[in-house]
mmCIF file of C-alpha atoms and ligand atoms in Angstrom:
data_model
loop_
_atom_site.group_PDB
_atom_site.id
_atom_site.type_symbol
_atom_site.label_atom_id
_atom_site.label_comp_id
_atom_site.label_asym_id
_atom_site.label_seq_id
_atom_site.Cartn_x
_atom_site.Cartn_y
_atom_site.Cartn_z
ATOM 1 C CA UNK A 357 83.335 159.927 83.678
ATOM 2 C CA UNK A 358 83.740 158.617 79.999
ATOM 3 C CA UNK A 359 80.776 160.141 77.985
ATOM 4 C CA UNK A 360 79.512 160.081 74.239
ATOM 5 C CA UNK A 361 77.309 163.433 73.208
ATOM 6 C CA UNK A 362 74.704 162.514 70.214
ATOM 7 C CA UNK A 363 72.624 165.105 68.770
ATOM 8 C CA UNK A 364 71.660 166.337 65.035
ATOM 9 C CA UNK A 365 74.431 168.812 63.781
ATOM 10 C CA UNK A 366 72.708 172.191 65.191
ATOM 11 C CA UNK A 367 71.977 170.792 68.148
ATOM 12 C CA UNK A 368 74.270 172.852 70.680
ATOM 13 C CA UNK A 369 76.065 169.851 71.521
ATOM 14 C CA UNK A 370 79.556 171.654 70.941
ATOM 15 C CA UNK A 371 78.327 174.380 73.253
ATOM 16 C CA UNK A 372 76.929 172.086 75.820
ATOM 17 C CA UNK A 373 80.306 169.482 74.867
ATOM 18 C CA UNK A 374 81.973 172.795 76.799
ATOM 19 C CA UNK A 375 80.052 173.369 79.839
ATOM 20 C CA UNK A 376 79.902 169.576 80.651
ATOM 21 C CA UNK A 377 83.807 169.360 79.980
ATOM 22 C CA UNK A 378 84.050 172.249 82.387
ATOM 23 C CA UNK A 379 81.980 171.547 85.222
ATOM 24 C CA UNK A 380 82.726 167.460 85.339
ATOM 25 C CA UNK A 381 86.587 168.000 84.575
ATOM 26 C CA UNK A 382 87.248 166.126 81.977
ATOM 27 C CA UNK A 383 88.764 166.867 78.514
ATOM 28 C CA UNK A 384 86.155 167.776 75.585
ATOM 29 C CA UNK A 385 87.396 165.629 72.354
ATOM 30 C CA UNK A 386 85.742 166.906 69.220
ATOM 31 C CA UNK A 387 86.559 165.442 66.328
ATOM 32 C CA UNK A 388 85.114 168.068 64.204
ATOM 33 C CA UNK A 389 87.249 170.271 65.793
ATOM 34 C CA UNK A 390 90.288 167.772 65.664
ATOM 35 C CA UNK A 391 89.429 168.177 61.604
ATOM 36 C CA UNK A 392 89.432 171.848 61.588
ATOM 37 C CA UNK A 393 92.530 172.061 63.421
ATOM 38 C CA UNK A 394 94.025 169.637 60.712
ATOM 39 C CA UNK A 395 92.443 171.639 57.795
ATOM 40 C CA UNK A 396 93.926 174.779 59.220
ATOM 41 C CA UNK A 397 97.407 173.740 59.685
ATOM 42 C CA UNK A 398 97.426 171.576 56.287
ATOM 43 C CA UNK A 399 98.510 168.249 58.303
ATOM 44 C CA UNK A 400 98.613 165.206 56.281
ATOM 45 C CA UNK A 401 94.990 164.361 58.148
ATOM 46 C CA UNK A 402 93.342 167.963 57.039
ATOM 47 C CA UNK A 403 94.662 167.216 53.419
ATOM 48 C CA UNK A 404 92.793 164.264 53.832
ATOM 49 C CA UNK A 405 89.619 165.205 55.803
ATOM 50 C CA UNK A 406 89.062 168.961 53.811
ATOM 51 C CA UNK A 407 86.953 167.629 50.307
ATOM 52 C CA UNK A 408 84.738 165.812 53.129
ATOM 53 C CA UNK A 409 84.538 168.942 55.477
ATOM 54 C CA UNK A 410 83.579 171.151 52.905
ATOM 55 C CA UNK A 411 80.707 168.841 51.328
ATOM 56 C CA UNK A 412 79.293 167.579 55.091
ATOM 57 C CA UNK A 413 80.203 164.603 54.713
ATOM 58 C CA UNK A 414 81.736 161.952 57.117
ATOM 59 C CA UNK A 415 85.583 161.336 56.907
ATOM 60 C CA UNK A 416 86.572 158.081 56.213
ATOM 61 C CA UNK A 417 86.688 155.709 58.757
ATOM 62 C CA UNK A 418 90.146 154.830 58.351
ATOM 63 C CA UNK A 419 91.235 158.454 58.608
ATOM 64 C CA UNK A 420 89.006 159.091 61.665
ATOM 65 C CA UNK A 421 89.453 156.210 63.973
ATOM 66 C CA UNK A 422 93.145 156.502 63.717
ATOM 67 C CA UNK A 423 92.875 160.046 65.431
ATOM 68 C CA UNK A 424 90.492 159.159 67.560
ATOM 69 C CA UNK A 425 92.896 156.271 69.157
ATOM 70 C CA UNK A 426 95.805 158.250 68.993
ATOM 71 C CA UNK A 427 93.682 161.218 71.165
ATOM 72 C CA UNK A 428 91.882 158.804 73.711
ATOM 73 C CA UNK A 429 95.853 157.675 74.148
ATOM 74 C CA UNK A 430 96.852 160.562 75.889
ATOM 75 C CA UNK A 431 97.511 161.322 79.402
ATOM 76 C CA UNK A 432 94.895 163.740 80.001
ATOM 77 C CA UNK A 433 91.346 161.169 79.385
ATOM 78 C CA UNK A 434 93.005 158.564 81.800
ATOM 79 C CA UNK A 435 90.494 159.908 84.247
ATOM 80 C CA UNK A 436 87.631 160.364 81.890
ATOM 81 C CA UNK A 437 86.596 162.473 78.705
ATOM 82 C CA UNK A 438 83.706 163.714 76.729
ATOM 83 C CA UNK A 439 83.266 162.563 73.050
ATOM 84 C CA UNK A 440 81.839 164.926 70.749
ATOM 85 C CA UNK A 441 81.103 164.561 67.090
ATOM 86 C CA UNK A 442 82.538 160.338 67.532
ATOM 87 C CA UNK A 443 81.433 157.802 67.160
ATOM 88 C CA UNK A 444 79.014 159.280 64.028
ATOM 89 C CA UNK A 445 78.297 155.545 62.778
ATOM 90 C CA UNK A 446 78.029 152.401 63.825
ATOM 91 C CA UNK A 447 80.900 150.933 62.318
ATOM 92 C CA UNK A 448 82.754 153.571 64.797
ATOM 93 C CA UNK A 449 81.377 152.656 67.664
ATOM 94 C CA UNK A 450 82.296 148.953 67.301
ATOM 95 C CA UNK A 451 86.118 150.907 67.055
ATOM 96 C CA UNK A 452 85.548 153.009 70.249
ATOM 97 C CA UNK A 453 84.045 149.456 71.750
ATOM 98 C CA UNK A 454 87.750 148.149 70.752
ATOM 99 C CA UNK A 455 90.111 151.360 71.782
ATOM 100 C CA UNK A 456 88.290 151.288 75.364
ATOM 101 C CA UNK A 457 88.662 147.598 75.912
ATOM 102 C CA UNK A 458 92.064 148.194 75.026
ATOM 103 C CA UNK A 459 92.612 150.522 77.507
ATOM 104 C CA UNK A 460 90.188 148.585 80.615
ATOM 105 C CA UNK A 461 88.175 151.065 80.650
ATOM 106 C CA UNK A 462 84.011 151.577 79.403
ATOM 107 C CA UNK A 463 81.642 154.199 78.798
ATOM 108 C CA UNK A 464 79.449 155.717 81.589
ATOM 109 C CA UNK A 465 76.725 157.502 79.625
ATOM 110 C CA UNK A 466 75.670 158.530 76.635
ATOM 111 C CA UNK A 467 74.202 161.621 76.383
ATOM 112 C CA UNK A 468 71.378 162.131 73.347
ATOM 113 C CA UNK A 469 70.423 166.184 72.846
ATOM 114 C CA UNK A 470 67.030 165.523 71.004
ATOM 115 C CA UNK A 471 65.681 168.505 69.263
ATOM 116 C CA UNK A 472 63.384 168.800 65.577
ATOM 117 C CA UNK A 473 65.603 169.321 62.453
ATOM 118 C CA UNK A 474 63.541 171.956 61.201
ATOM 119 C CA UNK A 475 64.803 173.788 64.461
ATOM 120 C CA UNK A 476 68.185 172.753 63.896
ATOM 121 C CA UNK A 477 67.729 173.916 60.559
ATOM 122 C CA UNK A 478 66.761 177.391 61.432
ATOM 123 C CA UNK A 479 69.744 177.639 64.096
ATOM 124 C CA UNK A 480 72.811 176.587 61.493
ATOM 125 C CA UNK A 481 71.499 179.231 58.662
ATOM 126 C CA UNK A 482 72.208 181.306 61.087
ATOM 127 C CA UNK A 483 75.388 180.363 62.289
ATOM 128 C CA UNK A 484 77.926 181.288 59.228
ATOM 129 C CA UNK A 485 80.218 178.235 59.402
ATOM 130 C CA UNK A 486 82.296 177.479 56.466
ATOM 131 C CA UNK A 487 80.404 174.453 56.251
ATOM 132 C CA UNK A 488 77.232 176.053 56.964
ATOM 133 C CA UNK A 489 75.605 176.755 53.379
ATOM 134 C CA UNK A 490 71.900 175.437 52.687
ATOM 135 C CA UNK A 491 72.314 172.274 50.794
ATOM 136 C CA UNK A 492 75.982 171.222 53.208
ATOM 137 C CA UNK A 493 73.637 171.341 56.190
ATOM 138 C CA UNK A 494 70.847 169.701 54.232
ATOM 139 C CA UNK A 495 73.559 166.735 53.931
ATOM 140 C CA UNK A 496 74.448 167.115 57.252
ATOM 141 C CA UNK A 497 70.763 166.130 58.670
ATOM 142 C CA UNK A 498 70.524 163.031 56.114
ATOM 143 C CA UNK A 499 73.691 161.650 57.379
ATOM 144 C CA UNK A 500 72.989 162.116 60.881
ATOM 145 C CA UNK A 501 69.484 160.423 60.207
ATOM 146 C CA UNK A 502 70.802 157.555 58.170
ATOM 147 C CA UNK A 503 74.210 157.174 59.702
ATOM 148 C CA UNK A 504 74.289 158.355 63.494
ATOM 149 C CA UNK A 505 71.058 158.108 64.767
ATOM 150 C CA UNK A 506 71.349 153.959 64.781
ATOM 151 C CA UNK A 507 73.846 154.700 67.445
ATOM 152 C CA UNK A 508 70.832 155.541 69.941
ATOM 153 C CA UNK A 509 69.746 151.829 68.812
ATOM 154 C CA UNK A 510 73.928 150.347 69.198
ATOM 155 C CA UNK A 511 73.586 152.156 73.197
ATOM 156 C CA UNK A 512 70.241 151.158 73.811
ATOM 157 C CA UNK A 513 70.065 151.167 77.698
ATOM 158 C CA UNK A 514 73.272 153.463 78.065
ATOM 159 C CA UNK A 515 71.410 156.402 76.462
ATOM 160 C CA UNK A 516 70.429 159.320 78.101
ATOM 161 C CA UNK A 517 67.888 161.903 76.250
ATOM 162 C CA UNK A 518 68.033 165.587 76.981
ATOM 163 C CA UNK A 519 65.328 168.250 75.621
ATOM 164 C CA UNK A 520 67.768 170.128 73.390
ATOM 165 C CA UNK A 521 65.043 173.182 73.263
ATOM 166 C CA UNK A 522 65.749 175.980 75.751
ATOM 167 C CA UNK A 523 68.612 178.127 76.801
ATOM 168 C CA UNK A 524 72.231 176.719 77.097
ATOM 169 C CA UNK A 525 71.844 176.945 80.850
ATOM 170 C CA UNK A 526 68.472 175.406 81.057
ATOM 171 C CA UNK A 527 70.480 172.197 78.563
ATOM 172 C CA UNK A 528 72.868 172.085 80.951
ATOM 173 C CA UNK A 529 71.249 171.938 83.796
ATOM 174 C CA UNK A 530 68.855 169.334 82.344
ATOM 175 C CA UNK A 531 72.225 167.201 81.569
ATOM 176 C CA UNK A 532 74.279 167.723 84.383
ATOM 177 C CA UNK A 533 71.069 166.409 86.950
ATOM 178 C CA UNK A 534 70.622 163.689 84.556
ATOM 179 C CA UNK A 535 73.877 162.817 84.456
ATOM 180 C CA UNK A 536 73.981 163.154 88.542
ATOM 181 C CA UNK A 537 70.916 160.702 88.765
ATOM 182 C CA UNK A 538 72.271 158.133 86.530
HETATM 183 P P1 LIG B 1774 81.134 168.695 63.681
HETATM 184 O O1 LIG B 1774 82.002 169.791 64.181
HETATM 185 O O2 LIG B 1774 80.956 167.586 64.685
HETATM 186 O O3 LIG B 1774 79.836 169.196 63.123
HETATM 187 O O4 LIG B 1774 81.907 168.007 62.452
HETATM 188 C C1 LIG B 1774 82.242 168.752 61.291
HETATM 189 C C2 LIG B 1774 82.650 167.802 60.169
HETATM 190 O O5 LIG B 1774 83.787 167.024 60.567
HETATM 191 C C3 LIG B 1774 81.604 166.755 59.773
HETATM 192 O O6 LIG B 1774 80.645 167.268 58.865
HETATM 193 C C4 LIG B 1774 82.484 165.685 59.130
HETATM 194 O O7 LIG B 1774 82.919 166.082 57.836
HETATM 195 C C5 LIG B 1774 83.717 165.711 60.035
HETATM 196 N N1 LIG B 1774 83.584 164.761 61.159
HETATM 197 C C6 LIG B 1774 83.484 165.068 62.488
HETATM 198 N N2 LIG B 1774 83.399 163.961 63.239
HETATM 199 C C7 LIG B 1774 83.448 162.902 62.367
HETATM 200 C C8 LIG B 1774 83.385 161.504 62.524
HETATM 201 N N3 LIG B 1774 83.251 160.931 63.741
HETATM 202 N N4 LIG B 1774 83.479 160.736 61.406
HETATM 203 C C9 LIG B 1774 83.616 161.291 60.189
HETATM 204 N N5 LIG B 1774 83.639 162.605 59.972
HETATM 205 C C10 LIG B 1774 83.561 163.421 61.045
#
């Protein structure tokens, strides 16, 4: 299975990005984790991507999409993978349009984790990320609203919504038989 997660930063997607990865078996790309990785081991991509980290916003294009291909390259997502955190625009998803027709292959699903920001809100403060101060997260929510959520739009048809609100297992669930029915 090839999926894209979409969800407002807060969202659980990472969490639920996990627990899909594990029970479909298939590899969990995340760029924001890709990024932090970079950032951590000062690669010429982290030196790039920290200023944008630290002030939530989106890398540049050029920066991301060149990891992205490199990662969806690999030997391990020849049978499938989840995206998480990519594409974040539109612009993006016209590139992950072009890497998979490269390869032959498409996208299955897209999987939308729709929750209220003010809950998202609430569930970040109390997170403690670096990136998790008041006004970064603030940020965070604008771009997603300005920048991301057109995606649902760009899939129309391919999109799957999930009721983000509940436990992890009760998400889960909710996705996985989703996913099963689709
Ligand atoms: P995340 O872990 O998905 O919340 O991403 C953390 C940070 O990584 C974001 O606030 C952006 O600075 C950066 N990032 C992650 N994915 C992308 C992307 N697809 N395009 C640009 N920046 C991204």
């Amino acid at each position: 299975m090839r999926l894209v997660l979409v969800g407002p930063p807060g969202a659980g997607k990472g969490t639920q990005a996990e627990v899909l990865s594990q029970q479909l078996g298939i590899p969990h790309i995340s760029t924001g984790e890709l990024f932090r990785t970079n950032v951590g081991e000062q690669t010429p991509i982290g030196l790039k991507a920290k200023q944008y980290l630290d002030a939530g916003e989106l890398v540049p294009d050029s920066v991301t999409n060149e990891m992205v291909r490199e990662r969806l390259d690999a030997d391990d997502v020849k049978q499938g993978f989840l995206l998480d955190g990519f594409p974040r625009n539109v612009a993006q998803a016209g590139v992950l349009h072009g890497i998979l027709g490269d390869l032959g292959v498409k996208l299955d699903a897209v999987v939308e984790f729709d929750v209220a920001e003010d809950v998202v809100v609430e569930r970040l403060l109390a997170r403690g990320r670096a990136d998790d101060t008041e006004d970064v997260i603030r940020r965070r929510q604008q771009i997603y609203r300005e920048e991301t959520a057109p995606l649902l739009d760009y899939y129309r048809g391919q999109v799957i919504t999930i009721d983000a609100v509940g436990s992890v297992e009760e998400i889960s669930e909710r996705a996985l038989k989703a996913l099963r029915a689709s």
